[in-house]
mmCIF file of C-alpha atoms in Angstrom:
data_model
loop_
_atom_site.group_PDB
_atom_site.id
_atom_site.type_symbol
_atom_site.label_atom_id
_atom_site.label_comp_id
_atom_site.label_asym_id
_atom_site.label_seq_id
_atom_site.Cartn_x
_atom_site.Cartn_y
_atom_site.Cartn_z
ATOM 1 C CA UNK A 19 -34.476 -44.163 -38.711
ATOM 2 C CA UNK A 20 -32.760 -45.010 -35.458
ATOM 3 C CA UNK A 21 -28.968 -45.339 -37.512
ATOM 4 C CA UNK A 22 -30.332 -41.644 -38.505
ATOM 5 C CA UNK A 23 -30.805 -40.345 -34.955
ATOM 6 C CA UNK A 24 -27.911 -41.686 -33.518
ATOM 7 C CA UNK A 25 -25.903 -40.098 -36.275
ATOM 8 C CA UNK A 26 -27.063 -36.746 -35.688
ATOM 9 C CA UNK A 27 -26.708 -37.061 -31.341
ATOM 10 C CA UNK A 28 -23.400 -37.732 -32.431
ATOM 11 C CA UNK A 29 -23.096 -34.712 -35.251
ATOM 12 C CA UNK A 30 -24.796 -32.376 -32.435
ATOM 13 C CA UNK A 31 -22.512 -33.831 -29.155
ATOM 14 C CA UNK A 32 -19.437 -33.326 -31.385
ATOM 15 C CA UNK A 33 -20.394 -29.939 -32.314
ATOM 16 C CA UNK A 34 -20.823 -28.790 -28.947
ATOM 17 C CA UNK A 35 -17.596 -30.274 -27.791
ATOM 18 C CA UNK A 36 -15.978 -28.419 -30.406
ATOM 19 C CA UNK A 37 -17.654 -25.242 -29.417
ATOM 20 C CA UNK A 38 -16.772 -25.831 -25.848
ATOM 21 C CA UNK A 39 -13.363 -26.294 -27.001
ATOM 22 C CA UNK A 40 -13.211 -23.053 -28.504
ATOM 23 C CA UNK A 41 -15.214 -20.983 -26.179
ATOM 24 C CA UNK A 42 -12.384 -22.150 -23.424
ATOM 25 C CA UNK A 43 -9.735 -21.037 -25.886
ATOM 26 C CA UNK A 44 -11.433 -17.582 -26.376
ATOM 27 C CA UNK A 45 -11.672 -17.453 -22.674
ATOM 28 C CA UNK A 46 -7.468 -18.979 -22.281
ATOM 29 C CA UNK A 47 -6.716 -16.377 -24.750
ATOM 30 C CA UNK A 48 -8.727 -13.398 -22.918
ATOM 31 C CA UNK A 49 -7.374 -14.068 -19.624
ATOM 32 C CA UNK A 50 -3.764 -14.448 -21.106
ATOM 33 C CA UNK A 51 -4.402 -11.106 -22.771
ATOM 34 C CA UNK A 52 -5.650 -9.444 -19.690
ATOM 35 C CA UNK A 53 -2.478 -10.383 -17.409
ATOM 36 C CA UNK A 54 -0.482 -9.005 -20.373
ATOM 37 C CA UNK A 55 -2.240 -5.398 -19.697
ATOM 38 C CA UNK A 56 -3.440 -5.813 -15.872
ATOM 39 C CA UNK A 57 -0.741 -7.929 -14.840
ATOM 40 C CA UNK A 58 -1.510 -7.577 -10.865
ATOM 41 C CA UNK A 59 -4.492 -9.497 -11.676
ATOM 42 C CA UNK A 60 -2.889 -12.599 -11.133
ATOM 43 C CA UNK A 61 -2.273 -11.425 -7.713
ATOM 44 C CA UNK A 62 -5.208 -12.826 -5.400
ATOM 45 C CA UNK A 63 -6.139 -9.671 -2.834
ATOM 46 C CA UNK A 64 -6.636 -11.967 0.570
ATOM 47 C CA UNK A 65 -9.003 -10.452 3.447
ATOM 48 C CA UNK A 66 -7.245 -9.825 6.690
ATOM 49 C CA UNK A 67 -7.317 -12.538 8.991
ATOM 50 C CA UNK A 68 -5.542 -10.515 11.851
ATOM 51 C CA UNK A 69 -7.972 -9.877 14.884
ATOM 52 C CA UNK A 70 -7.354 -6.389 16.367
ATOM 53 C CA UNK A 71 -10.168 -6.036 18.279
ATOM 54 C CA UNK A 72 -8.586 -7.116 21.629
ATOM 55 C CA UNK A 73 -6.255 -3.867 21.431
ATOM 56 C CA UNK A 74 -6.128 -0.617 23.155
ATOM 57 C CA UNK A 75 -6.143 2.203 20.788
ATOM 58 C CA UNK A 76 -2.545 3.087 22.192
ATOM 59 C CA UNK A 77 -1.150 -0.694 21.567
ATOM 60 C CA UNK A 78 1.010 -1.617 18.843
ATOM 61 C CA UNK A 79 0.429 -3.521 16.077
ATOM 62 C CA UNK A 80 1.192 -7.504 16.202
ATOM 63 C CA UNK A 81 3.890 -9.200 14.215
ATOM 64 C CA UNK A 82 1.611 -10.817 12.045
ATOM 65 C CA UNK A 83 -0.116 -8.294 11.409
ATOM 66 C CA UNK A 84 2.856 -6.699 9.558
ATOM 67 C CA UNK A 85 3.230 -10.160 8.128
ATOM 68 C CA UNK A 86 0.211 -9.522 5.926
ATOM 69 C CA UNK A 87 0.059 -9.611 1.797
ATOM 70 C CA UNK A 88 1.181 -5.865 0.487
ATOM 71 C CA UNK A 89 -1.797 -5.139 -0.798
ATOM 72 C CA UNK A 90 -4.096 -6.120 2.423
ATOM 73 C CA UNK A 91 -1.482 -4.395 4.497
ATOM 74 C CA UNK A 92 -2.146 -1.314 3.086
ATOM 75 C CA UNK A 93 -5.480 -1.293 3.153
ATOM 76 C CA UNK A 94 -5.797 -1.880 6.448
ATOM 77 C CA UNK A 95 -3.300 0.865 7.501
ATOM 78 C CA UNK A 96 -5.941 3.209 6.550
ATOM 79 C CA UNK A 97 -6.752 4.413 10.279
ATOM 80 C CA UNK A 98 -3.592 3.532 11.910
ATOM 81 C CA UNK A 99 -1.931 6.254 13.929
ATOM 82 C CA UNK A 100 1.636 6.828 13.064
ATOM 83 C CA UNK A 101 3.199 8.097 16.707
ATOM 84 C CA UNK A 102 7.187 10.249 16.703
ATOM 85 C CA UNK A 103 8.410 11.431 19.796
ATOM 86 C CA UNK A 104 10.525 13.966 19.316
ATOM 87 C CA UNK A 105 12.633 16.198 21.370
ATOM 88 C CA UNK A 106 9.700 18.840 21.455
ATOM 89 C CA UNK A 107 6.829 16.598 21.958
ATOM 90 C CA UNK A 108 4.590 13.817 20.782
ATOM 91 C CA UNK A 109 3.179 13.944 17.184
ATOM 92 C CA UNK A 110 0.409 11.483 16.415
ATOM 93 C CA UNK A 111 -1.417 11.375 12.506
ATOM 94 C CA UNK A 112 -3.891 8.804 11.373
ATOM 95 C CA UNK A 113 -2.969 7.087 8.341
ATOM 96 C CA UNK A 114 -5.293 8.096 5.473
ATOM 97 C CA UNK A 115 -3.827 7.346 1.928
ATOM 98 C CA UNK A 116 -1.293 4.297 1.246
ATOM 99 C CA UNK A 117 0.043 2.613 -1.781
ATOM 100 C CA UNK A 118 0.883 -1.112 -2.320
ATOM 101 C CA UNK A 119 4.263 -1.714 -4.269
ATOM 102 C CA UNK A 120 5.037 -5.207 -4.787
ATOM 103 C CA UNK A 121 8.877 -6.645 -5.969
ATOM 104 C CA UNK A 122 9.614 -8.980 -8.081
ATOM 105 C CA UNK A 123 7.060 -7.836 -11.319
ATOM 106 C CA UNK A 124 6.013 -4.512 -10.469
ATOM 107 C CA UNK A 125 7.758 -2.033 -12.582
ATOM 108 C CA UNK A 126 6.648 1.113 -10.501
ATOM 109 C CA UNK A 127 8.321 -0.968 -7.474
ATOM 110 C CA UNK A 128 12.128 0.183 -6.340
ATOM 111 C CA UNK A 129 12.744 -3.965 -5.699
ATOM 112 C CA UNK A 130 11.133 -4.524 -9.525
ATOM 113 C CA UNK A 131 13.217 -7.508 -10.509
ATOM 114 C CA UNK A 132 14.244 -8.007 -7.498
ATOM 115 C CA UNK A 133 17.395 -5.921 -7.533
ATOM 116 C CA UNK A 134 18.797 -5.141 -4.099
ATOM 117 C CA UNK A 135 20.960 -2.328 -3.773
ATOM 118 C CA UNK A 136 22.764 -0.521 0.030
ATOM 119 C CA UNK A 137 19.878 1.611 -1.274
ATOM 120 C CA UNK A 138 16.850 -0.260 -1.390
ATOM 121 C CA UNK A 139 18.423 -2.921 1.093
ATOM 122 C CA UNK A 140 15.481 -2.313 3.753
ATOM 123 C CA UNK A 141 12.943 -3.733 1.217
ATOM 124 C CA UNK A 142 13.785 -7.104 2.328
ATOM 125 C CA UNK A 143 13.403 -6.686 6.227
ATOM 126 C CA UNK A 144 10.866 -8.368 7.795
ATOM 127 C CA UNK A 145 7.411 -6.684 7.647
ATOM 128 C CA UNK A 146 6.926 -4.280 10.475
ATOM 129 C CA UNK A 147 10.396 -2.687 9.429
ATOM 130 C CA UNK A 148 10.802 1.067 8.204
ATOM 131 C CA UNK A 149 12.094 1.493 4.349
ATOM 132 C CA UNK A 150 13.216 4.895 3.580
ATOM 133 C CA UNK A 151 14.008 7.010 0.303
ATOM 134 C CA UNK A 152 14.737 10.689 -0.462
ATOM 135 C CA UNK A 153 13.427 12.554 -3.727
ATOM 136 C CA UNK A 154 15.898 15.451 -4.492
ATOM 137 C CA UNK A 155 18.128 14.592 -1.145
ATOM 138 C CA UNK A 156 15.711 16.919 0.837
ATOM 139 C CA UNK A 157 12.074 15.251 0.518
ATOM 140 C CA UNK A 158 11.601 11.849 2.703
ATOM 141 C CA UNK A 159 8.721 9.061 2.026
ATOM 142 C CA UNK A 160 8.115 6.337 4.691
ATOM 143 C CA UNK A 161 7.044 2.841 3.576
ATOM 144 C CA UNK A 162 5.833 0.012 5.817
ATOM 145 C CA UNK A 163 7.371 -2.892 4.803
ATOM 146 C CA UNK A 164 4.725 -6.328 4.493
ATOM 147 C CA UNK A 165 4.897 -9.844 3.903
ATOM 148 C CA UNK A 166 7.484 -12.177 4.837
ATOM 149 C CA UNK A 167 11.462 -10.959 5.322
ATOM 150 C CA UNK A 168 13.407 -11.649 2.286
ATOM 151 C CA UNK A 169 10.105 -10.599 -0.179
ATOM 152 C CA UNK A 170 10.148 -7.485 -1.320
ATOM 153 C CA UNK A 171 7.052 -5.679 -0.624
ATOM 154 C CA UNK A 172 6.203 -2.593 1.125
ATOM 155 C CA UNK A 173 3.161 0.558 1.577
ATOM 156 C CA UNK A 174 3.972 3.747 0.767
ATOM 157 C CA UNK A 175 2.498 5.904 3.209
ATOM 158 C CA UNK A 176 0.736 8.679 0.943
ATOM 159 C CA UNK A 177 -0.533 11.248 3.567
ATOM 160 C CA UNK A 178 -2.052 11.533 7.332
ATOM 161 C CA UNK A 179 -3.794 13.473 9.488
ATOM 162 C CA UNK A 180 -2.758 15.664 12.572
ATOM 163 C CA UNK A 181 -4.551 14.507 15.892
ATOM 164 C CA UNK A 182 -1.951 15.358 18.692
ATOM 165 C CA UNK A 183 1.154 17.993 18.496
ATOM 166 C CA UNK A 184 -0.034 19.973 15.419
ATOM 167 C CA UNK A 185 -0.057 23.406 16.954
ATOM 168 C CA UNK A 186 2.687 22.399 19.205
ATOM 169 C CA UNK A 187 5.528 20.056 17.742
ATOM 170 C CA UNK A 188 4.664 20.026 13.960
ATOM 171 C CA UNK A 189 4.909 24.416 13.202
ATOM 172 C CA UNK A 190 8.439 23.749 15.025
ATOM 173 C CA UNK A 191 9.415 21.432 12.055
ATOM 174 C CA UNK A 192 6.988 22.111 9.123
ATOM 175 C CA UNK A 193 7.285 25.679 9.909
ATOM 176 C CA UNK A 194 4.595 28.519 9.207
ATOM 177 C CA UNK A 195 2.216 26.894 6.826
ATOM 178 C CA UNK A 196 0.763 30.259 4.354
ATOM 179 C CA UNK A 197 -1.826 28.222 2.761
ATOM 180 C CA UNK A 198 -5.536 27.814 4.303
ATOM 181 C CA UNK A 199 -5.544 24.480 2.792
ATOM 182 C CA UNK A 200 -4.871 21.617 5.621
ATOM 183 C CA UNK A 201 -3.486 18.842 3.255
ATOM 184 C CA UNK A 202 -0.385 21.092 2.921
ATOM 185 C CA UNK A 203 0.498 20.135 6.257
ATOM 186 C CA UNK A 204 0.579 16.289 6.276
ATOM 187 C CA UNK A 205 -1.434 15.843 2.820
ATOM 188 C CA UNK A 206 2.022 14.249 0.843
ATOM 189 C CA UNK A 207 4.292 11.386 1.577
ATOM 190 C CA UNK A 208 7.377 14.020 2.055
ATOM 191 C CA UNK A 209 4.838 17.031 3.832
ATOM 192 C CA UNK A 210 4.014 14.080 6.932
ATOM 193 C CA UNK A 211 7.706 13.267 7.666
ATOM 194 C CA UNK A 212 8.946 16.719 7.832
ATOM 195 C CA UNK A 213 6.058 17.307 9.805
ATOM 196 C CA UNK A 214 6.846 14.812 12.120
ATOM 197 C CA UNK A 215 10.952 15.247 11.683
ATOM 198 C CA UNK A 216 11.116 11.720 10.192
ATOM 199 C CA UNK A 217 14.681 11.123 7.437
ATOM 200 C CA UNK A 218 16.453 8.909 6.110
ATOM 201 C CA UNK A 219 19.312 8.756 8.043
ATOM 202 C CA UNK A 220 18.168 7.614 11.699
ATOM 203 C CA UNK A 221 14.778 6.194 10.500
ATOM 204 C CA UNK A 222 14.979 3.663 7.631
ATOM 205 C CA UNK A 223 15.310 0.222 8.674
ATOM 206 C CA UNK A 224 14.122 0.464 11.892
ATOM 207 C CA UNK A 225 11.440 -1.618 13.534
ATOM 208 C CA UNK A 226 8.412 0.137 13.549
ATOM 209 C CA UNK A 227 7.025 -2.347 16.030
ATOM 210 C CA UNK A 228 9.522 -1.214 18.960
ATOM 211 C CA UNK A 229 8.540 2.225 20.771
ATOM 212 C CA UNK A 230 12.649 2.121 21.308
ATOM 213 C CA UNK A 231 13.208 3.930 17.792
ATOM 214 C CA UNK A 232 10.695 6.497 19.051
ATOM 215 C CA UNK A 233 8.956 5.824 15.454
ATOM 216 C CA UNK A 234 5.894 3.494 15.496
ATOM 217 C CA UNK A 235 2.620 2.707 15.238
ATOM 218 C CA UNK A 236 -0.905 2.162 16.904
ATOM 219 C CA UNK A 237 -3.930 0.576 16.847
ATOM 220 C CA UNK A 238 -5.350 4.310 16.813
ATOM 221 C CA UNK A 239 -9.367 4.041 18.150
ATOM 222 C CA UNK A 240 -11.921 2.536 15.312
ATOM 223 C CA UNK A 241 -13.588 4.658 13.126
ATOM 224 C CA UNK A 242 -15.715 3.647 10.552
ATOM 225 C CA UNK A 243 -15.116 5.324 6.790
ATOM 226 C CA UNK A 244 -15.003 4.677 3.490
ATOM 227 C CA UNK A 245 -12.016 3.525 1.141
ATOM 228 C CA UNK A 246 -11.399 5.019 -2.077
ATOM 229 C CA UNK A 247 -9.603 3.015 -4.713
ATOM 230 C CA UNK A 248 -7.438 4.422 -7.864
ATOM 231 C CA UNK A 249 -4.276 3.857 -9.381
ATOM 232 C CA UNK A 250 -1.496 4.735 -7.932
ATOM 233 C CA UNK A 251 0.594 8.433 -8.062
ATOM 234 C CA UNK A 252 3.210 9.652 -10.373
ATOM 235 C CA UNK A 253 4.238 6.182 -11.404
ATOM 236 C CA UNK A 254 3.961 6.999 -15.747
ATOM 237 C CA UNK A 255 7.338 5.227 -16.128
ATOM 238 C CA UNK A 256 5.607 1.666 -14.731
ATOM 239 C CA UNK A 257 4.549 0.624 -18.394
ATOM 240 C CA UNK A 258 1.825 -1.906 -18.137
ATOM 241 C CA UNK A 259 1.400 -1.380 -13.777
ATOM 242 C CA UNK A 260 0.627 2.140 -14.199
ATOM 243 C CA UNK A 261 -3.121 1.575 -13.972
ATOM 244 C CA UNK A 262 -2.839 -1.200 -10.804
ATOM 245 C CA UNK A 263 -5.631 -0.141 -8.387
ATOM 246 C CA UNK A 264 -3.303 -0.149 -5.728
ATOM 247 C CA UNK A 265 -3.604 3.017 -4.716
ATOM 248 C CA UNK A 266 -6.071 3.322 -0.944
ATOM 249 C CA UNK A 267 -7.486 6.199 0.958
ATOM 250 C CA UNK A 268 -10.377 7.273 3.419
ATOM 251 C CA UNK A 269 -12.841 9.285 1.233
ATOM 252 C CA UNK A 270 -13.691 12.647 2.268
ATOM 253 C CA UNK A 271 -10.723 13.519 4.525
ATOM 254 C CA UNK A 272 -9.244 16.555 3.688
ATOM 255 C CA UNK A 273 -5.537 15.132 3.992
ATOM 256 C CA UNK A 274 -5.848 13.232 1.370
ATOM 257 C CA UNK A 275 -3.258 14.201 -0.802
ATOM 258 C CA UNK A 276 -4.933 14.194 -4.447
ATOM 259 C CA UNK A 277 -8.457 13.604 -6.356
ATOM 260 C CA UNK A 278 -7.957 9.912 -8.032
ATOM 261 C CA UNK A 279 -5.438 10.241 -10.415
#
């Protein structure tokens, strides 16, 4: 009777091995399935450790804060104050809709694989730095570049909102806006730099962190709001990335340039 008891401990402790065994190989199999379809999960999304609360609202951001992961960094852009001085006046918008875009695997990414072109060449600068593109030679988007210099990553800045020079400075560039809706002001990546007379040509590569370039950005005062997350904008070509939640925004303000995608 005791030969018979031992026998089956040993039946039963072998069968649950086995099914242990195989319930980690459903699990291997399930997370090697779901980096195949969400592959930014294998991205970790790190809190910011960067203390701001010793700033003015008018100071600059840090170095390190710059230095942060792409996809922290834009996240906590949301609130940031994007200042231009420009030859008719100061223009000041709050950040409030960024996307994260993150070289070497992300195929919506203009560093995806890593290729560096005279083009794209600002990607590697050292976070805090200005990249620049045009869409049709006439339309400018502003990215914050993050991380570390030499790794491609950077925040597209989606849209802001007015809070100094918008019935002064910005109808002198934007010119006569018809529409009664606001976002068509500074609600779009290209609507905020014309806005703010911000182009390729004397603006990408710059240090954002130096008021020299007359381009940069501020603490901006605190105010509390909530983030919206979606996937990102326009970006059907990215294959597999096209649903990455790395798109971020301040719900309810009426910059924003789109619903959730």
């Amino acid at each position: 009777m005791e030969q018979i008891k031992k026998t089956v401990k040993k039946t039963l402790v072998q069968k649950a091995a086995s099914s242990k065994k195989i319930v980690e190989k459903q699990i291997e199999e399930n997370d090697k399935t779901d980096l195949n379809t969400k592959p930014w999960l294998q991205f970790p999304e790190p809190e910011s450790t960067v203390d701001l609360s010793h700033l003015k609202a008018t100071d600059l951001l840090p170095k390190e804060f710059y230095h942060q992961d792409v996809v922290t960094l834009s996240k906590e852009l949301l609130g940031k104050v994007i200042v231009r001085e420009t030859d008719k006046g100061i223009v000041k918008c709050r950040i409030v809709e960024t996307e994260a875009y993150k070289a070497p695997l992300d195929k919506a990414c203009h560093a995806y694989g890593n290729k560096k072109t005279e083009r794209t060449s600002s990607f590697w600068l050292e976070g805090g730095h200005c990249y620049m593109y045009s869409i049709y030679g006439a339309n400018y988007c502003l990215n914050v570049v993050a991380s570390q210099e030499g790794n491609p990553e950077a925040v597209l800045i989606r849209a802001c909102e007015p809070l100094e020079g918008q019935q002064t400075v910005i109808p002198h560039y934007r010119g006569q806006i018809k529409s009664k809706n606001v976002k068509e002001i500074t609600g779009g990546p290209a609507k905020f730099t014309k806005a703010m007379d911000i182009d390729v040509k004397r603006f990408n590569g710059i240090d954002l962190r130096n008021k020299k370039a007359k381009l940069y950005i501020e603490k901006g005062k605190d105010v509390k709001f909530q983030m919206g997350v979606s996937r990102r904008v326009n970006i059907n070509y990215a294959k597999e990335w096209v649903d990455a939640p790395w798109r971020f925004y301040i719900k309810g303000n009426t910059f924003v340039s789109v619903k959730d995608p």
